[in-house]
Short mmCIF file of C-alpha atoms in Angstrom, two decimals:
data_model
loop_
_atom_site.label_atom_id
_atom_site.label_comp_id
_atom_site.label_asym_id
_atom_site.label_seq_id
_atom_site.Cartn_x
_atom_site.Cartn_y
_atom_site.Cartn_z
CA MET A 1 122.88 95.95 97.05
CA SER A 2 125.65 94.64 99.22
CA LEU A 3 128.69 92.85 97.96
CA ALA A 4 128.98 91.07 101.25
CA ASN A 5 125.38 89.88 101.29
CA HIS A 6 124.74 89.18 97.64
CA LYS A 7 125.58 85.48 97.16
CA ARG A 8 124.80 85.59 93.44
CA LEU A 9 127.31 88.39 93.06
CA LEU A 10 130.90 87.56 92.22
CA ALA A 11 130.08 83.98 91.37
CA PHE A 12 131.33 85.17 88.02
CA LEU A 13 134.95 85.78 88.97
CA GLY A 14 136.45 83.74 86.16
CA GLY A 15 134.13 85.08 83.51
CA ILE A 16 131.86 82.04 83.61
CA ILE A 17 128.50 81.65 85.24
CA ILE A 18 126.96 78.20 85.01
CA ILE A 19 123.38 77.91 86.16
CA LEU A 20 122.40 75.08 83.88
CA GLY A 21 125.28 73.03 82.63
CA ALA A 22 123.77 70.63 80.15
CA VAL A 23 120.61 69.16 78.76
CA SER A 24 119.92 65.80 77.22
CA PHE A 25 116.92 64.16 75.71
CA HIS A 26 115.97 60.68 76.71
CA ASN A 27 117.04 58.23 74.07
CA ILE A 28 114.12 58.16 71.68
CA GLN A 29 113.47 54.71 70.39
CA LYS A 30 111.70 54.29 67.10
CA GLY A 31 107.96 53.98 67.57
CA HIS A 32 107.76 55.92 70.86
CA SER A 33 104.89 58.34 71.09
CA LYS A 34 105.34 62.09 71.06
CA THR A 35 104.26 62.16 74.69
CA THR A 36 107.19 59.92 75.67
CA GLN A 37 109.56 62.10 73.70
CA GLN A 38 108.74 65.21 75.66
CA SER A 39 111.30 64.45 78.36
CA ILE A 40 114.74 65.99 78.77
CA ASN A 41 117.69 65.73 81.13
CA LEU A 42 119.46 68.74 82.66
CA TYR A 43 122.36 69.09 85.00
CA THR A 44 123.45 71.71 87.47
CA THR A 45 126.98 72.23 88.73
CA ASN A 46 125.85 72.61 92.34
CA ALA A 47 123.22 71.00 94.53
CA LEU A 48 119.75 72.41 95.10
CA SER A 49 119.80 74.07 98.52
CA THR A 50 116.21 75.25 99.09
CA LEU A 51 112.78 75.65 97.54
CA ASP A 52 111.81 78.36 100.03
CA ILE A 53 111.48 81.64 98.10
CA SER A 54 112.24 83.67 101.21
CA LYS A 55 115.52 81.84 101.82
CA SER A 56 116.88 81.22 98.33
CA THR A 57 120.26 82.86 97.65
CA ASP A 58 121.99 80.69 95.05
CA SER A 59 121.56 80.44 91.29
CA VAL A 60 120.55 76.76 91.24
CA SER A 61 117.69 77.27 93.69
CA ASN A 62 116.60 80.37 91.83
CA SER A 63 116.57 78.57 88.47
CA GLN A 64 114.41 75.77 89.91
CA LEU A 65 112.00 78.22 91.53
CA THR A 66 111.41 79.94 88.18
CA GLU A 67 110.27 76.58 86.76
CA VAL A 68 108.07 75.41 89.63
CA ASP A 69 106.57 78.74 90.69
CA GLU A 70 105.10 81.81 89.06
CA GLY A 71 104.84 85.45 90.08
CA LEU A 72 103.03 88.51 88.80
CA TYR A 73 105.28 88.82 85.76
CA ARG A 74 107.99 86.92 83.91
CA LEU A 75 110.81 88.33 81.79
CA ASP A 76 110.76 87.60 78.08
CA ALA A 77 113.88 87.08 75.94
CA ASN A 78 114.41 90.85 75.81
CA SER A 79 114.21 91.21 79.60
CA LYS A 80 110.82 92.89 79.31
CA PRO A 81 108.22 92.02 81.96
CA VAL A 82 105.12 90.29 80.58
CA ASN A 83 102.04 89.23 82.50
CA ALA A 84 102.15 85.92 84.34
CA LEU A 85 99.61 85.92 87.21
CA ALA A 86 98.97 89.62 86.68
CA ALA A 87 95.95 90.34 84.48
CA LYS A 88 95.97 94.13 84.56
CA THR A 89 98.32 96.71 86.10
CA ARG A 90 97.43 100.32 86.86
CA ILE A 91 100.09 102.79 87.98
CA SER A 92 99.33 106.16 89.55
CA LYS A 93 100.60 109.34 87.87
CA ASP A 94 103.25 109.84 90.56
CA GLY A 95 104.48 106.27 90.01
CA LYS A 96 104.12 105.34 93.68
CA ASN A 97 100.93 103.26 93.65
CA TYR A 98 100.39 100.02 91.76
CA THR A 99 97.04 98.30 91.52
CA ILE A 100 97.41 94.81 90.07
CA ASP A 101 94.45 92.60 89.22
CA LEU A 102 95.31 88.89 89.35
CA LYS A 103 94.11 86.18 87.01
CA HIS A 104 91.53 84.00 88.70
CA ASP A 105 92.79 80.65 87.44
CA GLY A 106 96.05 80.40 89.38
CA ARG A 107 96.24 77.19 91.42
CA TRP A 108 98.61 75.73 93.98
CA SER A 109 99.65 72.11 93.70
CA ASN A 110 97.55 71.41 96.81
CA GLY A 111 94.47 72.70 94.96
CA ASP A 112 94.21 76.12 96.65
CA PRO A 113 93.62 79.18 94.46
CA VAL A 114 96.52 81.65 94.16
CA THR A 115 95.27 84.88 95.71
CA ALA A 116 96.49 88.41 96.37
CA GLN A 117 96.91 87.49 100.02
CA ASP A 118 99.50 84.86 99.02
CA PHE A 119 101.72 87.69 97.75
CA VAL A 120 101.16 89.79 100.86
CA TYR A 121 102.01 86.83 103.09
CA SER A 122 105.13 85.97 101.05
CA TRP A 123 106.59 89.47 101.09
CA ARG A 124 105.87 90.04 104.78
CA ARG A 125 107.45 86.69 105.59
CA THR A 126 110.59 87.49 103.60
CA LEU A 127 110.99 90.86 105.32
CA ASN A 128 110.32 89.49 108.80
CA PRO A 129 113.73 89.55 110.57
CA LYS A 130 112.98 86.10 111.98
CA THR A 131 113.13 84.65 108.45
CA LYS A 132 116.71 85.92 108.03
CA SER A 133 116.33 86.45 104.31
CA GLU A 134 119.41 87.79 102.54
CA PHE A 135 117.39 89.52 99.83
CA THR A 136 115.34 92.02 101.82
CA TYR A 137 117.16 94.86 100.05
CA VAL A 138 115.25 94.22 96.80
CA PHE A 139 112.05 95.36 98.57
CA SER A 140 113.51 98.80 99.43
CA ASN A 141 111.30 100.60 96.91
CA ILE A 142 108.17 99.48 98.78
CA LYS A 143 106.96 101.77 101.55
CA ASN A 144 108.35 100.87 105.00
CA ALA A 145 110.23 97.82 103.65
CA ASP A 146 113.60 98.81 105.10
CA GLN A 147 112.10 99.57 108.51
CA VAL A 148 110.23 96.26 108.54
CA ALA A 149 113.39 94.35 107.61
CA ALA A 150 115.26 96.13 110.40
CA GLY A 151 112.60 95.14 112.92
CA LYS A 152 111.59 98.77 113.51
CA LEU A 153 108.07 98.30 112.15
CA SER A 154 105.58 95.45 112.11
CA THR A 155 105.26 93.48 108.87
CA SER A 156 101.68 94.75 108.69
CA GLU A 157 103.11 98.23 108.01
CA LEU A 158 104.61 97.09 104.69
CA GLY A 159 103.13 99.02 101.76
CA VAL A 160 101.25 96.10 100.24
CA LYS A 161 97.72 94.86 100.82
CA ALA A 162 95.14 92.54 99.30
CA VAL A 163 91.87 94.09 98.19
CA GLY A 164 89.45 91.23 97.95
CA LYS A 165 90.68 87.91 96.64
CA TYR A 166 92.34 88.93 93.40
CA GLN A 167 93.61 92.50 93.68
CA LEU A 168 96.97 93.62 95.01
CA LYS A 169 97.81 97.19 95.95
CA ILE A 170 101.44 98.26 96.36
CA GLU A 171 102.65 101.62 97.67
CA LEU A 172 106.23 102.65 96.91
CA SER A 173 108.40 105.02 98.92
CA LYS A 174 109.59 106.52 95.64
CA PRO A 175 108.80 105.83 91.97
CA ALA A 176 110.86 103.20 90.16
CA SER A 177 110.53 102.77 86.40
CA TYR A 178 112.01 99.26 86.64
CA PHE A 179 109.64 98.06 89.38
CA THR A 180 107.74 95.54 87.24
CA LYS A 181 111.09 94.01 86.18
CA LEU A 182 111.89 93.63 89.86
CA LEU A 183 108.52 92.01 90.54
CA ALA A 184 109.38 89.32 87.96
CA SER A 185 112.17 87.93 90.18
CA SER A 186 111.55 84.82 92.26
CA THR A 187 111.96 86.74 95.54
CA PHE A 188 108.57 88.37 94.82
CA TYR A 189 106.71 85.11 94.11
CA PRO A 190 103.72 84.18 96.31
CA ILE A 191 103.82 81.50 99.00
CA ASN A 192 101.00 79.20 100.09
CA ARG A 193 100.47 80.04 103.75
CA LYS A 194 98.67 76.79 104.51
CA SER A 195 101.74 74.80 103.44
CA VAL A 196 104.13 76.90 105.52
CA GLN A 197 101.90 76.47 108.57
CA LYS A 198 101.71 72.72 107.91
CA PHE A 199 105.45 72.11 107.52
CA GLY A 200 106.86 74.91 109.68
CA ASN A 201 110.65 75.24 109.52
CA LYS A 202 110.78 72.27 107.16
CA TYR A 203 108.96 74.17 104.42
CA GLY A 204 111.04 74.21 101.23
CA THR A 205 113.66 71.79 102.56
CA SER A 206 112.41 68.94 100.37
CA ALA A 207 110.03 68.33 97.49
CA ALA A 208 107.47 66.80 99.86
CA THR A 209 107.40 69.91 102.08
CA THR A 210 106.87 72.47 99.33
CA CYS A 211 103.83 73.75 97.43
CA PHE A 212 104.07 74.89 93.79
CA ASN A 213 102.03 77.06 91.44
CA GLY A 214 104.17 77.07 88.28
CA PRO A 215 104.55 75.06 85.06
CA PHE A 216 106.21 72.13 86.84
CA THR A 217 106.19 70.44 90.21
CA LEU A 218 109.38 69.10 91.75
CA GLU A 219 109.70 65.51 92.96
CA ASN A 220 112.29 63.10 94.38
CA TRP A 221 114.35 65.73 96.20
CA THR A 222 114.92 64.90 99.86
CA GLY A 223 116.95 68.01 100.61
CA THR A 224 120.31 66.29 100.40
CA ASN A 225 120.31 64.16 97.24
CA ASP A 226 121.93 65.23 93.97
CA ALA A 227 119.08 64.32 91.61
CA TRP A 228 115.47 65.39 91.25
CA VAL A 229 112.66 65.53 88.68
CA LEU A 230 110.39 68.26 87.40
CA LYS A 231 107.00 67.06 86.16
CA LYS A 232 104.37 68.96 84.23
CA ASN A 233 101.98 70.49 86.74
CA PRO A 234 98.40 69.38 85.93
CA LYS A 235 97.03 72.23 88.07
CA TYR A 236 99.06 74.97 86.38
CA ARG A 237 96.73 77.66 85.04
CA ASP A 238 98.43 77.80 81.59
CA ARG A 239 99.26 74.09 81.31
CA GLN A 240 98.44 74.03 77.57
CA ALA A 241 101.60 76.11 76.98
CA VAL A 242 103.79 73.47 78.67
CA LYS A 243 104.95 70.76 76.27
CA LEU A 244 107.54 68.90 78.34
CA ASN A 245 106.25 66.15 80.62
CA LYS A 246 109.43 65.62 82.58
CA ILE A 247 112.80 67.25 83.24
CA ASN A 248 115.37 65.08 84.99
CA TYR A 249 118.05 66.95 86.92
CA LYS A 250 121.39 65.69 88.13
CA VAL A 251 124.27 67.45 89.86
CA MET A 252 127.56 67.13 87.99
CA LYS A 253 130.61 68.75 89.54
CA SER A 254 132.92 68.05 86.62
CA ASN A 255 132.40 70.14 83.50
CA SER A 256 134.80 67.94 81.57
CA ASN A 257 132.72 64.85 82.38
CA ALA A 258 129.58 66.64 81.24
CA TYR A 259 131.27 67.68 78.02
CA ASN A 260 132.44 64.12 77.40
CA MET A 261 128.87 62.93 77.85
CA TYR A 262 127.76 65.50 75.31
CA GLN A 263 130.39 64.17 72.92
CA ALA A 264 128.96 60.71 73.54
CA HIS A 265 125.49 61.99 72.53
CA LYS A 266 124.11 61.63 76.04
CA PHE A 267 123.64 65.36 76.55
CA ASP A 268 122.13 67.77 74.09
CA ILE A 269 123.23 71.07 75.60
CA ALA A 270 126.70 71.50 77.05
CA THR A 271 128.18 74.53 78.76
CA LEU A 272 131.74 74.99 77.55
CA THR A 273 134.78 75.86 79.62
CA GLY A 274 138.46 76.41 78.90
CA GLU A 275 139.80 74.73 75.78
CA GLN A 276 136.34 73.40 74.93
CA ASN A 277 135.48 76.92 73.76
CA VAL A 278 138.37 76.92 71.31
CA ALA A 279 137.63 73.43 70.02
CA ASN A 280 134.02 74.38 69.23
CA LYS A 281 134.44 77.93 67.91
CA SER A 282 133.19 76.85 64.48
CA ASN A 283 130.57 74.39 65.71
CA PRO A 284 127.17 75.35 64.21
CA ALA A 285 125.55 74.23 67.47
CA LEU A 286 127.43 76.94 69.40
CA LYS A 287 125.30 79.58 71.12
CA THR A 288 126.66 82.52 73.11
CA LEU A 289 124.67 83.62 76.16
CA SER A 290 125.11 86.86 78.02
CA ALA A 291 125.60 86.60 81.78
CA GLY A 292 124.41 90.06 82.84
CA SER A 293 127.84 90.59 84.37
CA VAL A 294 130.75 92.98 84.07
CA GLY A 295 134.27 92.06 85.18
CA PHE A 296 136.36 94.91 86.53
CA ILE A 297 139.18 96.13 88.76
CA GLN A 298 138.06 98.08 91.79
CA TYR A 299 140.48 100.38 93.58
CA ASN A 300 140.74 101.17 97.25
CA GLN A 301 140.73 104.94 97.06
CA LYS A 302 141.62 105.20 100.72
CA ASN A 303 144.98 103.83 99.65
CA LYS A 304 147.26 106.69 98.56
CA VAL A 305 148.70 104.83 95.57
CA ALA A 306 145.44 103.33 94.28
CA ALA A 307 143.74 106.71 94.72
CA ASN A 308 145.95 108.29 92.05
CA LYS A 309 143.73 108.91 89.01
CA ASN A 310 146.64 108.92 86.53
CA LEU A 311 147.72 105.52 87.80
CA ARG A 312 144.23 104.11 87.41
CA LEU A 313 143.98 105.46 83.87
CA ALA A 314 147.41 104.06 83.02
CA ILE A 315 146.34 100.63 84.27
CA SER A 316 143.20 100.72 82.12
CA GLN A 317 145.07 101.78 78.99
CA ALA A 318 147.76 99.12 79.48
CA ILE A 319 145.33 96.18 79.30
CA ASP A 320 144.52 94.58 75.95
CA ARG A 321 140.91 93.56 76.58
CA LYS A 322 140.61 91.85 73.21
CA GLN A 323 143.46 89.53 74.10
CA LEU A 324 142.02 89.04 77.60
CA THR A 325 138.67 87.87 76.26
CA GLN A 326 139.90 85.91 73.24
CA LYS A 327 143.05 84.29 74.64
CA ILE A 328 142.41 84.02 78.37
CA LEU A 329 138.66 83.78 78.96
CA GLN A 330 137.82 82.19 75.59
CA ASN A 331 134.15 81.82 76.55
CA GLY A 332 132.46 84.40 74.37
CA SER A 333 133.01 87.29 76.78
CA ILE A 334 133.61 90.61 75.03
CA PRO A 335 135.74 93.65 75.91
CA ALA A 336 133.90 96.11 78.13
CA LYS A 337 133.24 99.53 76.62
CA SER A 338 131.93 100.98 79.88
CA PHE A 339 130.75 99.96 83.34
CA ALA A 340 127.62 98.50 81.78
CA VAL A 341 126.34 95.49 79.87
CA GLN A 342 124.76 95.19 76.44
CA ASN A 343 120.94 95.03 76.41
CA MET A 344 120.51 96.54 79.87
CA ALA A 345 118.89 99.65 78.37
CA LYS A 346 118.26 101.41 75.05
CA ASN A 347 118.14 105.14 74.38
CA PRO A 348 114.40 106.00 74.31
CA LYS A 349 114.97 108.34 71.36
CA ASP A 350 117.01 106.24 68.94
CA GLN A 351 117.40 102.81 70.59
CA ARG A 352 121.17 103.01 70.85
CA ASP A 353 122.58 100.64 73.47
CA PHE A 354 123.49 102.17 76.83
CA ALA A 355 126.76 100.26 77.11
CA ASP A 356 127.89 101.73 73.77
CA GLU A 357 126.79 105.28 74.56
CA ALA A 358 128.48 105.19 77.97
CA TYR A 359 131.85 104.66 76.27
CA PHE A 360 134.30 107.48 77.06
CA LYS A 361 137.19 107.81 74.62
CA ASN A 362 140.68 106.81 75.81
CA THR A 363 139.48 105.23 79.07
CA VAL A 364 139.06 101.57 78.10
CA ASP A 365 141.14 101.65 74.91
CA TYR A 366 144.36 99.68 74.66
CA GLN A 367 146.95 102.46 74.38
CA PRO A 368 150.36 101.37 75.75
CA SER A 369 152.04 104.65 74.82
CA ASP A 370 149.42 106.81 76.56
CA ALA A 371 149.47 104.37 79.48
CA GLN A 372 153.20 104.97 79.97
CA THR A 373 152.65 108.75 79.79
CA ASN A 374 149.94 108.64 82.45
CA PHE A 375 152.05 106.30 84.56
CA ALA A 376 154.89 108.85 84.47
CA LYS A 377 152.42 111.47 85.74
CA ALA A 378 151.46 109.09 88.55
CA GLN A 379 155.12 108.54 89.47
CA LYS A 380 155.62 112.30 89.66
CA GLY A 381 152.42 112.88 91.62
CA LEU A 382 153.25 110.15 94.12
CA ASN A 383 156.91 111.08 94.15
CA GLN A 384 157.74 107.40 93.59
CA LYS A 385 159.99 106.12 90.84
CA GLN A 386 159.12 102.51 91.75
CA ILE A 387 155.45 101.82 92.40
CA ASN A 388 154.30 98.57 94.02
CA LEU A 389 150.77 97.23 93.64
CA THR A 390 148.97 94.13 94.89
CA ILE A 391 145.98 92.63 93.07
CA THR A 392 143.67 90.72 95.39
CA CYS A 393 141.54 88.08 93.68
CA GLY A 394 139.86 84.69 94.02
CA ASP A 395 142.01 81.58 93.87
CA ASP A 396 140.02 79.70 91.21
CA ASP A 397 141.96 78.88 88.05
CA ASN A 398 140.11 81.26 85.74
CA THR A 399 140.46 84.28 87.99
CA HIS A 400 144.10 83.53 88.75
CA GLN A 401 144.86 83.28 85.03
CA MET A 402 143.21 86.65 84.46
CA ALA A 403 145.22 88.19 87.29
CA GLU A 404 148.46 86.80 85.84
CA PHE A 405 147.57 88.20 82.41
CA ILE A 406 146.87 91.64 83.89
CA GLN A 407 150.09 91.45 85.90
CA SER A 408 152.03 90.71 82.70
CA GLN A 409 150.32 93.53 80.80
CA LEU A 410 150.97 96.11 83.49
CA THR A 411 154.58 95.26 84.24
CA GLY A 412 155.31 94.89 80.52
CA HIS A 413 153.95 98.32 79.55
CA LEU A 414 154.49 100.42 82.67
CA LYS A 415 158.20 100.63 83.44
CA GLY A 416 158.77 101.09 87.14
CA LEU A 417 155.66 99.20 88.21
CA ASN A 418 155.81 96.02 90.26
CA VAL A 419 152.62 93.97 90.60
CA GLU A 420 152.01 91.11 93.02
CA ILE A 421 149.00 88.79 93.07
CA GLN A 422 147.26 87.79 96.28
CA ALA A 423 144.92 84.91 95.40
CA LEU A 424 142.58 83.82 98.20
CA PRO A 425 139.59 81.51 98.62
CA PHE A 426 136.49 83.49 97.72
CA PRO A 427 135.12 83.97 101.28
CA SER A 428 138.53 85.11 102.51
CA MET A 429 138.97 87.44 99.56
CA LEU A 430 135.53 88.99 100.06
CA ALA A 431 136.16 89.48 103.77
CA LYS A 432 139.52 91.14 103.12
CA VAL A 433 138.07 93.50 100.54
CA SER A 434 135.04 94.27 102.75
CA GLN A 435 137.42 95.34 105.50
CA GLY A 436 139.31 97.63 103.13
CA HIS A 437 142.55 95.61 103.23
CA PHE A 438 143.41 95.80 99.55
CA GLN A 439 144.80 98.05 96.83
CA LEU A 440 143.33 96.53 93.66
CA ASN A 441 140.63 93.86 93.53
CA LEU A 442 139.88 91.78 90.45
CA THR A 443 136.19 90.99 90.64
CA ALA A 444 132.82 91.04 88.83
CA TRP A 445 129.28 92.23 89.39
CA ASN A 446 126.29 90.11 88.45
CA MET A 447 123.12 92.16 88.00
CA ASP A 448 119.63 91.16 89.14
CA PHE A 449 117.81 92.70 86.21
CA ALA A 450 118.43 94.81 83.12
CA ASP A 451 118.85 98.45 84.12
CA PRO A 452 121.96 100.71 84.26
CA ASP A 453 121.17 101.49 87.89
CA GLN A 454 122.12 97.89 88.68
CA SER A 455 125.81 98.48 88.02
CA LEU A 456 126.16 102.19 88.76
CA THR A 457 124.43 102.09 92.15
CA ILE A 458 127.33 100.20 93.73
CA LEU A 459 129.53 103.27 93.20
CA THR A 460 127.30 105.74 95.04
CA SER A 461 128.95 107.09 98.18
CA HIS A 462 126.23 105.61 100.43
CA SER A 463 126.35 102.08 98.95
CA ASN A 464 127.55 99.20 101.13
CA SER A 465 128.96 97.69 97.95
CA ASN A 466 131.22 100.69 97.30
CA MET A 467 134.21 98.97 98.81
CA GLY A 468 136.61 101.15 96.86
CA HIS A 469 135.17 104.27 98.53
CA PHE A 470 134.71 106.19 95.28
CA LYS A 471 133.09 109.57 95.98
CA ASN A 472 131.86 112.08 93.44
CA LYS A 473 129.16 114.59 94.32
CA THR A 474 128.01 115.10 90.73
CA PHE A 475 127.75 111.35 90.23
CA ASP A 476 125.70 110.95 93.42
CA ASN A 477 123.37 113.78 92.39
CA LEU A 478 122.79 112.23 88.96
CA MET A 479 121.97 108.87 90.52
CA THR A 480 119.60 110.55 92.97
CA LYS A 481 117.83 112.35 90.10
CA ALA A 482 117.58 109.15 88.05
CA ASP A 483 115.63 107.42 90.81
CA GLY A 484 114.00 110.58 92.12
CA THR A 485 112.68 113.55 90.18
CA ASP A 486 113.44 111.93 86.81
CA ALA A 487 112.34 108.41 87.73
CA LEU A 488 109.29 108.48 85.44
CA LYS A 489 110.81 110.61 82.67
CA ASP A 490 112.33 107.98 80.41
CA SER A 491 114.66 110.21 78.40
CA ASP A 492 115.74 112.34 81.35
CA ARG A 493 116.42 109.30 83.51
CA TYR A 494 118.39 107.65 80.71
CA ASN A 495 120.52 110.77 80.30
CA ASP A 496 121.10 111.01 84.05
CA LEU A 497 122.42 107.46 84.12
CA LEU A 498 124.43 108.00 80.93
CA GLN A 499 126.19 111.04 82.36
CA ALA A 500 126.82 109.16 85.60
CA ALA A 501 128.39 106.29 83.65
CA LYS A 502 130.66 108.71 81.81
CA ILE A 503 131.85 110.16 85.12
CA VAL A 504 132.72 106.63 86.22
CA ALA A 505 134.76 106.19 83.04
CA LYS A 506 136.45 109.59 83.12
CA GLU A 507 137.39 109.27 86.79
CA GLN A 508 138.26 105.58 86.47
CA ALA A 509 136.18 104.82 89.53
CA VAL A 510 136.62 101.24 88.41
CA THR A 511 138.36 99.75 85.39
CA PRO A 512 135.85 97.70 83.34
CA LEU A 513 137.45 94.68 81.67
CA TYR A 514 134.85 92.45 80.03
CA GLU A 515 131.17 91.73 79.63
CA GLY A 516 130.54 88.17 80.73
CA ARG A 517 129.39 85.57 78.26
CA THR A 518 128.99 81.79 78.26
CA HIS A 519 129.27 79.41 75.32
CA VAL A 520 126.84 76.50 75.10
CA LEU A 521 126.25 73.83 72.49
CA VAL A 522 122.56 73.36 71.76
CA ASN A 523 121.07 70.40 69.91
CA PRO A 524 118.73 71.91 67.27
CA ARG A 525 115.99 69.44 68.25
CA LEU A 526 115.37 71.34 71.48
CA LYS A 527 112.96 74.15 70.68
CA GLY A 528 111.04 76.79 72.59
CA VAL A 529 113.64 77.48 75.30
CA VAL A 530 113.62 81.16 76.27
CA PHE A 531 117.17 82.48 76.54
CA ASN A 532 117.25 85.88 78.23
CA ASN A 533 119.46 88.12 76.10
CA PHE A 534 120.66 90.08 79.13
CA SER A 535 121.28 87.40 81.76
CA GLY A 536 121.47 84.24 79.64
CA ALA A 537 119.00 82.53 81.96
CA MET A 538 117.17 79.59 80.40
CA ASN A 539 113.47 78.96 80.95
CA PHE A 540 111.85 75.70 79.84
CA ARG A 541 108.18 76.60 80.32
CA THR A 542 107.54 76.51 76.56
CA ALA A 543 110.34 74.12 75.58
CA TYR A 544 109.73 70.97 73.57
CA VAL A 545 111.57 68.26 71.68
CA LYS A 546 110.97 68.35 67.94
#
């Protein structure tokens, strides 16, 4: 993964990710039929940018694609992959070869059958350098994917092929126990070649120039307007599972306006921000969703001061994470116990949560006295009585408030420390950090799927996302084993990742602060929505109004 390339990353800077802001049912007049009632209204906080799977980078486009298209698998509420278009999956003993039989009843909205070749075409198109996809890195496990994306090999050399009409064969460069989770993401969905050839560069730029194979079709989107409609897809292979006839979407930039509309009974789900969280803390309609994110401080270890381990530990021990989450974020986020997120993995032996087991005593605990002791060691090691630090961060209100809280905590507990805040627009901040022009960076990492590798991999010495330049040979070796010799040994791989996470904690490679959460109010009449317990993503395929 690359921090610089991953647009979904760091959207979480203030501890809030909003993919779907609110939902409302149409006003149901007495005497209306049940068919009429099965219509809801949703809003997004940003406009829909594309319906082209190969070019989607933002959360709004991704959320729409998961409603209008379907891949081999989908993730259930527990982030487990379940069959969608896949009927049967066979994996070779070495974990490198997947043979996937497709269901024969998949249909495109233009009437074409969904075939294995549609997947081959889609993946080759995404990896073709001419497409300029920003998510080619997720294909790295597939044989020759990186070389194809770099233009060093033809797309025909990609390790995927169609055997007949309904069988897909995939060859990996190395085994990956999480591969089916990866295949559930929208980037791996099929594409109807006939439609791409028909519309050319305009494919996916409007509802009229896109072909769908999922529960809903999308209408009334011209590519620039801020409203569109999802309608039940009559050609969808599992259409009996879809209860909603229509979902009306509208872009709403103001969260306060959306909340006011909820208060006026015009919306039936509202995403809460700021003081709204406090006002509704006892509301029985309140639901807390995980965001699959961890907020943290990363350190530039090429900077002499930030590279001091005692200083990093002192900083971590001086921060009251409970106060940070309850008084500053106030959105359901919880104190981080490790550089991990709840529900990303369970111990195969006893089902303990990885984030809990990765906890390393005295590294994320609020201990002002120990913090001052470690800070004194840092002063001695650096031969500096007065230490000056700068925290680089985004300039949005939430992030700035967090930075000010951390500044107050550090200067209040660590005598002799001066902390300045450098708040910048997100693109400028990211560019500055990417170039190594920072000491401390207040940021967050949003994971693509539930697996400890998703957070830990950014700290490997070879990762483009390792902007703090953390290097630890033992850590690198454990990560290599986890996705190498131990890739298919569940317990061994889990222990590899667990030990790697404890090294991160002990060495304070980064200082974890909070696990991201979002508060929403949900009208109890809306049933059947699948809320992913790792990412908080909502899926309306089986939703209905009671």
